[in-house]
mmCIF file of C-alpha atoms in Angstrom:
data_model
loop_
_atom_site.group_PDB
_atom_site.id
_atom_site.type_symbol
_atom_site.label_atom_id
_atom_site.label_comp_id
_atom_site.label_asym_id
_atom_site.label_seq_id
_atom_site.Cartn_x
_atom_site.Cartn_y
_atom_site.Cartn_z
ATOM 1 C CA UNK A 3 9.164 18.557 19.445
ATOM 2 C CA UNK A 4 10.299 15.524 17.275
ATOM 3 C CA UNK A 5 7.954 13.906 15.171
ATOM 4 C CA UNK A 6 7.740 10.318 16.717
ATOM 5 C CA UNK A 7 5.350 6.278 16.307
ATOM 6 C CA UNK A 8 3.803 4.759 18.711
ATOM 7 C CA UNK A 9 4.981 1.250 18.475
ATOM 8 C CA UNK A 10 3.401 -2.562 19.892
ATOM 9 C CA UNK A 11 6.640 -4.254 20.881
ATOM 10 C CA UNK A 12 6.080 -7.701 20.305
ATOM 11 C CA UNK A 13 9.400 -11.238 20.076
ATOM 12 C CA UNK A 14 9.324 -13.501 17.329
ATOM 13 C CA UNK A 15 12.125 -16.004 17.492
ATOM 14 C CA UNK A 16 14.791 -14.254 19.302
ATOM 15 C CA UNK A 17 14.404 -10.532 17.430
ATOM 16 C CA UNK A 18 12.327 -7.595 18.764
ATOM 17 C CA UNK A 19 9.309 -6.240 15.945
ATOM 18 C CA UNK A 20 7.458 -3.503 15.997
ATOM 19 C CA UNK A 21 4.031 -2.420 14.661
ATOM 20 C CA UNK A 22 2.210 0.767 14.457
ATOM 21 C CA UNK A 23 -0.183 0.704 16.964
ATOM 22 C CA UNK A 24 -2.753 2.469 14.790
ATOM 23 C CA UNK A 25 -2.921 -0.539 13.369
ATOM 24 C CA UNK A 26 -3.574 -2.863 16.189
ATOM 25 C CA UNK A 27 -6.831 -3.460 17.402
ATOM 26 C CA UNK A 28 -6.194 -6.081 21.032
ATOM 27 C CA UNK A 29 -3.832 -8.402 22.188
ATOM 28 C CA UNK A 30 -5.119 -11.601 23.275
ATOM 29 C CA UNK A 31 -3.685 -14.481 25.093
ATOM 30 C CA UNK A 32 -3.633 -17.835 22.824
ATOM 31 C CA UNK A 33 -6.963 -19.080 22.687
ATOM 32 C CA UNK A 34 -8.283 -22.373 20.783
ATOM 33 C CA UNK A 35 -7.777 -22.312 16.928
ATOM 34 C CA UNK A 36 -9.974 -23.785 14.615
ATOM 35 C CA UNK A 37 -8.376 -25.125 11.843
ATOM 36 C CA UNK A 38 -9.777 -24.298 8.210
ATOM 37 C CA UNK A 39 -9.139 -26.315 5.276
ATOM 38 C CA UNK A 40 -7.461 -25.809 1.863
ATOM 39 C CA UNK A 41 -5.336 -22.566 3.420
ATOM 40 C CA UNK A 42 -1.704 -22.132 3.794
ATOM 41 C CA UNK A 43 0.380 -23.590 5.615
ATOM 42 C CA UNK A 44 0.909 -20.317 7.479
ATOM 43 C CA UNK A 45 -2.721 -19.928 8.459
ATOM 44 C CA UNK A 46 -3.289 -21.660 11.535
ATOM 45 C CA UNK A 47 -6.922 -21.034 11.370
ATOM 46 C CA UNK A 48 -10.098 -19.086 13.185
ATOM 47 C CA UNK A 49 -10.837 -17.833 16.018
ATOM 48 C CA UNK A 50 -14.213 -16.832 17.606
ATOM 49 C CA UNK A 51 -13.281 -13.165 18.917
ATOM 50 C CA UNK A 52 -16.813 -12.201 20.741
ATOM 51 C CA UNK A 53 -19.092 -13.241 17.757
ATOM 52 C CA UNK A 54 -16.849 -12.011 14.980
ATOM 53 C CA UNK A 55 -14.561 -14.854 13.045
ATOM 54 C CA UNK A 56 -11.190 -13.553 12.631
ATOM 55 C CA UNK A 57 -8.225 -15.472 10.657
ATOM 56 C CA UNK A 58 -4.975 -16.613 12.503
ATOM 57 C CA UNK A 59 -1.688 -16.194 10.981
ATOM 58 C CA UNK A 60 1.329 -17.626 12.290
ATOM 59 C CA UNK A 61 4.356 -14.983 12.096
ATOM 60 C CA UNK A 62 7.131 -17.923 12.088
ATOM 61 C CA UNK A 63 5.227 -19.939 9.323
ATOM 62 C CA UNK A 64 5.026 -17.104 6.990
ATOM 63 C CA UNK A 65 8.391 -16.130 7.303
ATOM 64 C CA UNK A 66 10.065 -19.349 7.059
ATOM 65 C CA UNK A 67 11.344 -18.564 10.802
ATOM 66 C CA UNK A 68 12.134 -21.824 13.152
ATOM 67 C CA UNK A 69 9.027 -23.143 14.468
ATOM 68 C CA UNK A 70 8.632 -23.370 18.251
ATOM 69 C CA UNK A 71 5.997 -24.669 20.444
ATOM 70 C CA UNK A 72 3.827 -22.036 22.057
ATOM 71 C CA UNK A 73 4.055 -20.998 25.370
ATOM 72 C CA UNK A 74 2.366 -19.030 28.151
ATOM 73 C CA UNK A 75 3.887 -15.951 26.687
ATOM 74 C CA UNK A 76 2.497 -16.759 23.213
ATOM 75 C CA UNK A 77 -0.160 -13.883 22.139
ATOM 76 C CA UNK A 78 -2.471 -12.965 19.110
ATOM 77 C CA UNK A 79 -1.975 -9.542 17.718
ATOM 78 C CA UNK A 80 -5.294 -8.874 16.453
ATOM 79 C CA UNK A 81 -4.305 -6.421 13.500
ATOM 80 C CA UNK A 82 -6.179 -4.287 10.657
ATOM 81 C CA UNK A 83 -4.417 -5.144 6.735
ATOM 82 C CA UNK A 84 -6.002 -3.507 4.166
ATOM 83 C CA UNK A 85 -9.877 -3.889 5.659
ATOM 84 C CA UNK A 86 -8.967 -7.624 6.692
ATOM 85 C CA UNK A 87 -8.926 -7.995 10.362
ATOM 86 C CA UNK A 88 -5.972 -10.884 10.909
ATOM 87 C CA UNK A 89 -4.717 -11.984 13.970
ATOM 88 C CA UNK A 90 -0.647 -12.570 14.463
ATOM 89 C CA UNK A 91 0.534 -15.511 16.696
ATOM 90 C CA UNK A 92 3.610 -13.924 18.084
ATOM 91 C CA UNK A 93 6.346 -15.125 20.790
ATOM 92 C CA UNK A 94 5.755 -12.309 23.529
ATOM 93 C CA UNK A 95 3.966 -8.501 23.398
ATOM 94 C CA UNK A 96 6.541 -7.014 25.931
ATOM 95 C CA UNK A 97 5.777 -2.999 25.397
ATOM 96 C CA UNK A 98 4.090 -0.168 23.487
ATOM 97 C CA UNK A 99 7.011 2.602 22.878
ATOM 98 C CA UNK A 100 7.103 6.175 20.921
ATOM 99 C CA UNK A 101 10.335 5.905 18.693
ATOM 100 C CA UNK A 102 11.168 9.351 17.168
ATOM 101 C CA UNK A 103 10.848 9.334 13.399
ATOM 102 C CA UNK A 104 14.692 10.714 12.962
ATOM 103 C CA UNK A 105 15.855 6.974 14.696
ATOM 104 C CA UNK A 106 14.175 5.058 12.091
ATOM 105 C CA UNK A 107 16.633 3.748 9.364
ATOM 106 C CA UNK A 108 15.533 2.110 6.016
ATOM 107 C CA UNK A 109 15.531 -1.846 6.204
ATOM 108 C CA UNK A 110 18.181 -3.736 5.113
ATOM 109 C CA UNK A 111 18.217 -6.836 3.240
ATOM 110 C CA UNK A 112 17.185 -9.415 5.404
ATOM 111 C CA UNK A 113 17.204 -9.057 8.963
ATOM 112 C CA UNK A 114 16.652 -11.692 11.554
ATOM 113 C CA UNK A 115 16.262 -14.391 8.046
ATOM 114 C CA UNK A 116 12.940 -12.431 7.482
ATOM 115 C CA UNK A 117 13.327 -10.577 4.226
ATOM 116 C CA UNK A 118 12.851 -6.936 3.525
ATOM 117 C CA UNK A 119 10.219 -6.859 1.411
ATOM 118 C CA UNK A 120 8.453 -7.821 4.878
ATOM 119 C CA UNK A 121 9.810 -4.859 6.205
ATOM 120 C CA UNK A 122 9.545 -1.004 6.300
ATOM 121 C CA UNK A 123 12.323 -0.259 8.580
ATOM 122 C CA UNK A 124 14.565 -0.700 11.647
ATOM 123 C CA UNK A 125 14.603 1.587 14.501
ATOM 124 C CA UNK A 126 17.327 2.494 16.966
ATOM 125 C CA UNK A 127 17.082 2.619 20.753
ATOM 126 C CA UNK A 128 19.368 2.345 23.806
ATOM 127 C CA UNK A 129 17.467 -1.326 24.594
ATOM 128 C CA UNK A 130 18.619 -2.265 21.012
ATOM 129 C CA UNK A 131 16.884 -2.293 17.230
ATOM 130 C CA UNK A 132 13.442 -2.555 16.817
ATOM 131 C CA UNK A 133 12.118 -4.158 12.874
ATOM 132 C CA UNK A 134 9.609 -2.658 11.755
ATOM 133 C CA UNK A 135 7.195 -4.586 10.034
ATOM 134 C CA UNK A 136 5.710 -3.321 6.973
ATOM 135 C CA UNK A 137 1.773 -4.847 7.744
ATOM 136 C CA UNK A 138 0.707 -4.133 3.981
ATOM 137 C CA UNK A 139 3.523 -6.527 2.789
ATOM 138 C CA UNK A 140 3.244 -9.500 5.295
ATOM 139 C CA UNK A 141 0.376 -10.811 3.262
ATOM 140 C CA UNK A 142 -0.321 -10.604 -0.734
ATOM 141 C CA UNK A 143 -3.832 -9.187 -1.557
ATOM 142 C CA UNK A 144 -4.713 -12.552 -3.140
ATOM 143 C CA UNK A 145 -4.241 -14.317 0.585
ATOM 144 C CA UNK A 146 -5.640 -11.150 2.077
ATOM 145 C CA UNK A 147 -8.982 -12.117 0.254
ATOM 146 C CA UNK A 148 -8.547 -15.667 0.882
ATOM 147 C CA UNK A 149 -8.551 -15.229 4.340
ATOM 148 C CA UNK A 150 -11.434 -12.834 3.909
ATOM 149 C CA UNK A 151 -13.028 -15.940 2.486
ATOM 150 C CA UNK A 152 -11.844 -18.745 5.290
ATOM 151 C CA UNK A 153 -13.317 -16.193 8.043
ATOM 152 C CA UNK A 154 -16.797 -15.976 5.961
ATOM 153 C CA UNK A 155 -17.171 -19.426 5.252
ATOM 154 C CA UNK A 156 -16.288 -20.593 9.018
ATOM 155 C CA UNK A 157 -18.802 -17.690 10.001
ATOM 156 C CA UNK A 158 -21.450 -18.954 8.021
ATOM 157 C CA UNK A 159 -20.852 -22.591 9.279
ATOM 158 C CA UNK A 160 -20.900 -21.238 12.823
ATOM 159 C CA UNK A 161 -24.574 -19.870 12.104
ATOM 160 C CA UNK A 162 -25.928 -22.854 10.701
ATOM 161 C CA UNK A 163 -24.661 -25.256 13.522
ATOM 162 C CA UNK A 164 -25.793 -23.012 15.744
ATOM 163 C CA UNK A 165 -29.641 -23.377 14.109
ATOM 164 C CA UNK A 166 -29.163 -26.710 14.017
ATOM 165 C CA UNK A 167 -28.862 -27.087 18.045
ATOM 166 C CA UNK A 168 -31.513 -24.228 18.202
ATOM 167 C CA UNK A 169 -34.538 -26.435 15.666
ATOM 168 C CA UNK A 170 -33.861 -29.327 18.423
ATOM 169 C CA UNK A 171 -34.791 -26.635 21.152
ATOM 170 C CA UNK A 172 -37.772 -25.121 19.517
ATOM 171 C CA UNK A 173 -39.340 -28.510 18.289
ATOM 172 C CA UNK A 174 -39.335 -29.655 22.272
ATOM 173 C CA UNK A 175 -40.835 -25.983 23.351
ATOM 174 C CA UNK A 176 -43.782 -26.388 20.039
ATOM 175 C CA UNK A 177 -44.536 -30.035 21.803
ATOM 176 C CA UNK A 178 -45.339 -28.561 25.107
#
């Protein structure tokens, strides 16, 4: 039996990615964004996942691809880096595939205009070549704990505006 990865499929600006799907935790359909100041321009934000505030990422931004409105295909990969729980804006999710390890080639280059460093690797199919992102690379550990940062700070915001439209609330029920 040949070793093989089990792969999330996912488009980003006409080229097919993949992603270990150990390392995926949903995909979920665009949803609204809240923006966050003083990030990078590749951060599009946070996003209110039930209760838990996870950053946004935007794959195109960070890897100087064209950008492109997004569509009803659009989808969030919500992904695991290094402890930081990130979610991808990608094109499309069109599959989750086992590629056997012997079809994986290293990465050359640059592929698709994304560089290598982003990369660990391409893989060969009959449907075409897969890239194989290398999730440990797509963000330095400096932004990794930045965006650690954005998602506590717009968590802790979240809590206090939600006191303030509870004190309202309470002060009615303590004048009855």
């Amino acid at each position: 039996m040949a070793l093989e990865e089990q792969l999330v499929v996912f488009q980003l600006a006409g080229e097919t990615y993949g992603v270990n799907i150990s390392s995926v935790h949903e995909i979920i359909r665009m949803q609204e964004i809240t923006k966050v100041p003083r990030t990078p321009d590749f951060v599009e934000g946070v996003i209110n996942l039930r209760g838990r505030i996870i950053p946004v990422i935007d794959l195109r931004k960070r890897f100087n691809l064209p950008l492109q409105e997004k569509t009803q295909s659009s989808r969030i990969i919500v992904i695991e880096m290094d402890s930081v729980t990130v979610g991808m804006i990608v094109d499309s999710v069109s599959e989750v595939i086992r590629l056997p390890l012997d079809q994986i080639e290293p990465a050359p280059p640059m592929v698709g205009g994304v560089d290598a460093a982003y990369l660990r690797g391409v893989g060969k199919r009959e449907k075409g070549l897969i890239v194989l992102l290398d999730l440990n690379q797509v963000l330095k550990r400096e932004e990794k704990a930045e965006l650690k940062d954005s998602a506590n700070q717009a968590m802790l915001q979240n809590e206090a505006e939600t006191k303030k439209g509870e004190a309202p609330a309470q002060a009615a029920k303590a004048s009855l």
